[in-house]
Amino acid sequence: MAYRHLIKDQYTDISNLTTLLNSLVNSYRLLIGGAYELNNISEAKKSDVKEAVKRADDVGEIIDEIIKALDECNTSYVKYCKIKKSFIDEKAIKDNILTEINYELDFKNSPHKYKDDEEEE
């Protein structure tokens, strides 16, 4: 089970990177919007606009790095998921699964009473 724990940790890392990416993309969009608005103000200095664009570029570079990290991390996680799925497909016995599903459907559709229901009548 140590490998499964390792994969769970990797999934957590991927999830954290995804959350960070989402946050940075939102910040990037705000920075771009701010630079655009600053550019449209006639009193704004060119140096202020250039600085705003530079900040957006810096965040864009960080976003690129996170995307690269996600690409690398996803490869092994997706491989693990595919191997697990193929193992389950190979080992699962279709008749047993269908029997379980059928049993659940029969149970849910059966008219059954509980003691509490009988006492209320």
PDB file of C-alpha atoms in Angstrom:
ATOM      1  CA  MET A   1       0.000   0.000   0.000  1.00  0.00           C
ATOM      2  CA  ALA A   2       3.007   2.321   0.158  1.00  0.00           C
ATOM      3  CA  TYR A   3       2.731   3.003  -3.556  1.00  0.00           C
ATOM      4  CA  ARG A   4      -0.945   3.913  -3.194  1.00  0.00           C
ATOM      5  CA  HIS A   5      -0.009   6.365  -0.441  1.00  0.00           C
ATOM      6  CA  LEU A   6       2.621   7.866  -2.721  1.00  0.00           C
ATOM      7  CA  ILE A   7       0.055   8.281  -5.506  1.00  0.00           C
ATOM      8  CA  LYS A   8      -2.416   9.870  -3.057  1.00  0.00           C
ATOM      9  CA  ASP A   9       0.290  12.351  -2.079  1.00  0.00           C
ATOM     10  CA  GLN A  10       0.941  13.042  -5.738  1.00  0.00           C
ATOM     11  CA  TYR A  11      -2.766  13.634  -6.311  1.00  0.00           C
ATOM     12  CA  THR A  12      -2.735  16.122  -3.429  1.00  0.00           C
ATOM     13  CA  ASP A  13       0.264  17.869  -4.970  1.00  0.00           C
ATOM     14  CA  ILE A  14      -1.492  18.036  -8.355  1.00  0.00           C
ATOM     15  CA  SER A  15      -4.607  19.398  -6.692  1.00  0.00           C
ATOM     16  CA  ASN A  16      -2.553  22.041  -4.876  1.00  0.00           C
ATOM     17  CA  LEU A  17      -0.803  23.030  -8.105  1.00  0.00           C
ATOM     18  CA  THR A  18      -4.158  23.293  -9.853  1.00  0.00           C
ATOM     19  CA  THR A  19      -5.511  25.540  -7.108  1.00  0.00           C
ATOM     20  CA  LEU A  20      -2.385  27.689  -7.297  1.00  0.00           C
ATOM     21  CA  LEU A  21      -2.650  27.853 -11.091  1.00  0.00           C
ATOM     22  CA  ASN A  22      -6.271  28.963 -10.860  1.00  0.00           C
ATOM     23  CA  SER A  23      -5.358  31.700  -8.399  1.00  0.00           C
ATOM     24  CA  LEU A  24      -2.444  32.903 -10.513  1.00  0.00           C
ATOM     25  CA  VAL A  25      -4.507  32.940 -13.703  1.00  0.00           C
ATOM     26  CA  ASN A  26      -7.103  35.095 -11.958  1.00  0.00           C
ATOM     27  CA  SER A  27      -4.347  37.438 -10.764  1.00  0.00           C
ATOM     28  CA  TYR A  28      -2.864  37.531 -14.271  1.00  0.00           C
ATOM     29  CA  ARG A  29      -6.212  38.499 -15.753  1.00  0.00           C
ATOM     30  CA  LEU A  30      -6.598  41.275 -13.196  1.00  0.00           C
ATOM     31  CA  LEU A  31      -3.074  42.538 -13.873  1.00  0.00           C
ATOM     32  CA  ILE A  32      -3.704  42.604 -17.620  1.00  0.00           C
ATOM     33  CA  GLY A  33      -7.006  44.400 -17.084  1.00  0.00           C
ATOM     34  CA  GLY A  34      -5.311  46.908 -14.782  1.00  0.00           C
ATOM     35  CA  ALA A  35      -2.544  47.563 -17.310  1.00  0.00           C
ATOM     36  CA  TYR A  36      -5.149  48.058 -20.041  1.00  0.00           C
ATOM     37  CA  GLU A  37      -7.098  50.532 -17.929  1.00  0.00           C
ATOM     38  CA  LEU A  38      -3.912  52.342 -16.932  1.00  0.00           C
ATOM     39  CA  ASN A  39      -2.959  52.619 -20.609  1.00  0.00           C
ATOM     40  CA  ASN A  40      -6.296  54.289 -21.349  1.00  0.00           C
ATOM     41  CA  ILE A  41      -5.779  57.002 -18.723  1.00  0.00           C
ATOM     42  CA  SER A  42      -4.283  60.002 -20.451  1.00  0.00           C
ATOM     43  CA  GLU A  43      -2.435  61.194 -17.342  1.00  0.00           C
ATOM     44  CA  ALA A  44      -0.743  57.812 -16.769  1.00  0.00           C
ATOM     45  CA  LYS A  45       2.987  57.680 -17.287  1.00  0.00           C
ATOM     46  CA  LYS A  46       4.350  55.250 -19.859  1.00  0.00           C
ATOM     47  CA  SER A  47       6.679  53.882 -17.189  1.00  0.00           C
ATOM     48  CA  ASP A  48       3.664  52.954 -15.008  1.00  0.00           C
ATOM     49  CA  VAL A  49       2.051  51.095 -17.888  1.00  0.00           C
ATOM     50  CA  LYS A  50       5.318  49.294 -18.680  1.00  0.00           C
ATOM     51  CA  GLU A  51       5.686  48.319 -15.012  1.00  0.00           C
ATOM     52  CA  ALA A  52       2.114  46.972 -14.940  1.00  0.00           C
ATOM     53  CA  VAL A  53       2.781  44.893 -18.057  1.00  0.00           C
ATOM     54  CA  LYS A  54       6.068  43.649 -16.544  1.00  0.00           C
ATOM     55  CA  ARG A  55       4.216  42.449 -13.424  1.00  0.00           C
ATOM     56  CA  ALA A  56       1.718  40.597 -15.614  1.00  0.00           C
ATOM     57  CA  ASP A  57       4.606  39.054 -17.595  1.00  0.00           C
ATOM     58  CA  ASP A  58       6.240  37.881 -14.357  1.00  0.00           C
ATOM     59  CA  VAL A  59       3.036  36.172 -13.247  1.00  0.00           C
ATOM     60  CA  GLY A  60       2.704  34.682 -16.751  1.00  0.00           C
ATOM     61  CA  GLU A  61       6.158  33.091 -16.403  1.00  0.00           C
ATOM     62  CA  ILE A  62       5.166  31.540 -13.075  1.00  0.00           C
ATOM     63  CA  ILE A  63       1.987  30.210 -14.686  1.00  0.00           C
ATOM     64  CA  ASP A  64       4.087  28.622 -17.452  1.00  0.00           C
ATOM     65  CA  GLU A  65       6.268  26.884 -14.842  1.00  0.00           C
ATOM     66  CA  ILE A  66       3.236  25.509 -13.002  1.00  0.00           C
ATOM     67  CA  ILE A  67       1.770  24.208 -16.256  1.00  0.00           C
ATOM     68  CA  LYS A  68       5.055  22.422 -17.004  1.00  0.00           C
ATOM     69  CA  ALA A  69       5.057  20.907 -13.505  1.00  0.00           C
ATOM     70  CA  LEU A  70       1.465  19.755 -13.911  1.00  0.00           C
ATOM     71  CA  ASP A  71       2.304  18.130 -17.243  1.00  0.00           C
ATOM     72  CA  GLU A  72       5.133  16.186 -15.631  1.00  0.00           C
ATOM     73  CA  CYS A  73       3.131  15.184 -12.543  1.00  0.00           C
ATOM     74  CA  ASN A  74       0.018  14.204 -14.462  1.00  0.00           C
ATOM     75  CA  THR A  75       1.910  11.691 -16.579  1.00  0.00           C
ATOM     76  CA  SER A  76       2.625   9.265 -13.761  1.00  0.00           C
ATOM     77  CA  TYR A  77      -0.731   9.860 -12.037  1.00  0.00           C
ATOM     78  CA  VAL A  78      -2.679   9.169 -15.222  1.00  0.00           C
ATOM     79  CA  LYS A  79      -0.513   6.093 -15.869  1.00  0.00           C
ATOM     80  CA  TYR A  80      -1.358   4.833 -12.362  1.00  0.00           C
ATOM     81  CA  CYS A  81      -5.086   5.392 -12.980  1.00  0.00           C
ATOM     82  CA  LYS A  82      -4.949   3.536 -16.306  1.00  0.00           C
ATOM     83  CA  ILE A  83      -3.067   0.579 -14.803  1.00  0.00           C
ATOM     84  CA  LYS A  84      -5.546   0.421 -11.918  1.00  0.00           C
ATOM     85  CA  LYS A  85      -8.499   0.551 -14.316  1.00  0.00           C
ATOM     86  CA  SER A  86      -7.088  -2.184 -16.509  1.00  0.00           C
ATOM     87  CA  PHE A  87      -6.424  -4.359 -13.445  1.00  0.00           C
ATOM     88  CA  ILE A  88     -10.005  -3.863 -12.232  1.00  0.00           C
ATOM     89  CA  ASP A  89     -11.340  -4.642 -15.708  1.00  0.00           C
ATOM     90  CA  GLU A  90      -9.241  -7.797 -15.846  1.00  0.00           C
ATOM     91  CA  LYS A  91     -10.115  -9.038 -12.349  1.00  0.00           C
ATOM     92  CA  ALA A  92     -13.763  -8.010 -12.136  1.00  0.00           C
ATOM     93  CA  ILE A  93     -16.184 -10.779 -12.909  1.00  0.00           C
ATOM     94  CA  LYS A  94     -19.054  -9.339 -14.893  1.00  0.00           C
ATOM     95  CA  ASP A  95     -21.627 -11.806 -13.561  1.00  0.00           C
ATOM     96  CA  ASN A  96     -20.793 -10.951  -9.941  1.00  0.00           C
ATOM     97  CA  ILE A  97     -21.177  -7.245 -10.617  1.00  0.00           C
ATOM     98  CA  LEU A  98     -24.485  -7.741 -12.425  1.00  0.00           C
ATOM     99  CA  THR A  99     -25.722  -9.935  -9.569  1.00  0.00           C
ATOM    100  CA  GLU A 100     -24.863  -7.213  -7.038  1.00  0.00           C
ATOM    101  CA  ILE A 101     -26.620  -4.547  -9.100  1.00  0.00           C
ATOM    102  CA  ASN A 102     -29.653  -6.777  -9.537  1.00  0.00           C
ATOM    103  CA  TYR A 103     -29.753  -7.491  -5.799  1.00  0.00           C
ATOM    104  CA  GLU A 104     -29.624  -3.765  -5.002  1.00  0.00           C
ATOM    105  CA  LEU A 105     -32.420  -3.025  -7.460  1.00  0.00           C
ATOM    106  CA  ASP A 106     -34.575  -5.842  -6.085  1.00  0.00           C
ATOM    107  CA  PHE A 107     -33.982  -4.655  -2.516  1.00  0.00           C
ATOM    108  CA  LYS A 108     -34.800  -1.017  -3.264  1.00  0.00           C
ATOM    109  CA  ASN A 109     -37.930  -1.960  -5.194  1.00  0.00           C
ATOM    110  CA  SER A 110     -39.214  -4.495  -2.678  1.00  0.00           C
ATOM    111  CA  PRO A 111     -42.110  -3.458  -0.450  1.00  0.00           C
ATOM    112  CA  HIS A 112     -40.565  -3.841   2.983  1.00  0.00           C
ATOM    113  CA  LYS A 113     -41.717  -2.518   6.331  1.00  0.00           C
ATOM    114  CA  TYR A 114     -39.739  -1.493   9.338  1.00  0.00           C
ATOM    115  CA  LYS A 115     -40.786  -1.962  12.950  1.00  0.00           C
ATOM    116  CA  ASP A 116     -41.205   1.805  13.322  1.00  0.00           C
ATOM    117  CA  ASP A 117     -43.606   1.829  10.379  1.00  0.00           C
ATOM    118  CA  GLU A 118     -45.730  -0.947  11.922  1.00  0.00           C
ATOM    119  CA  GLU A 119     -45.938   0.837  15.279  1.00  0.00           C
ATOM    120  CA  GLU A 120     -47.239   4.034  13.655  1.00  0.00           C
ATOM    121  CA  GLU A 121     -50.199   2.232  12.034  1.00  0.00           C
TER     122      GLU A 121
END
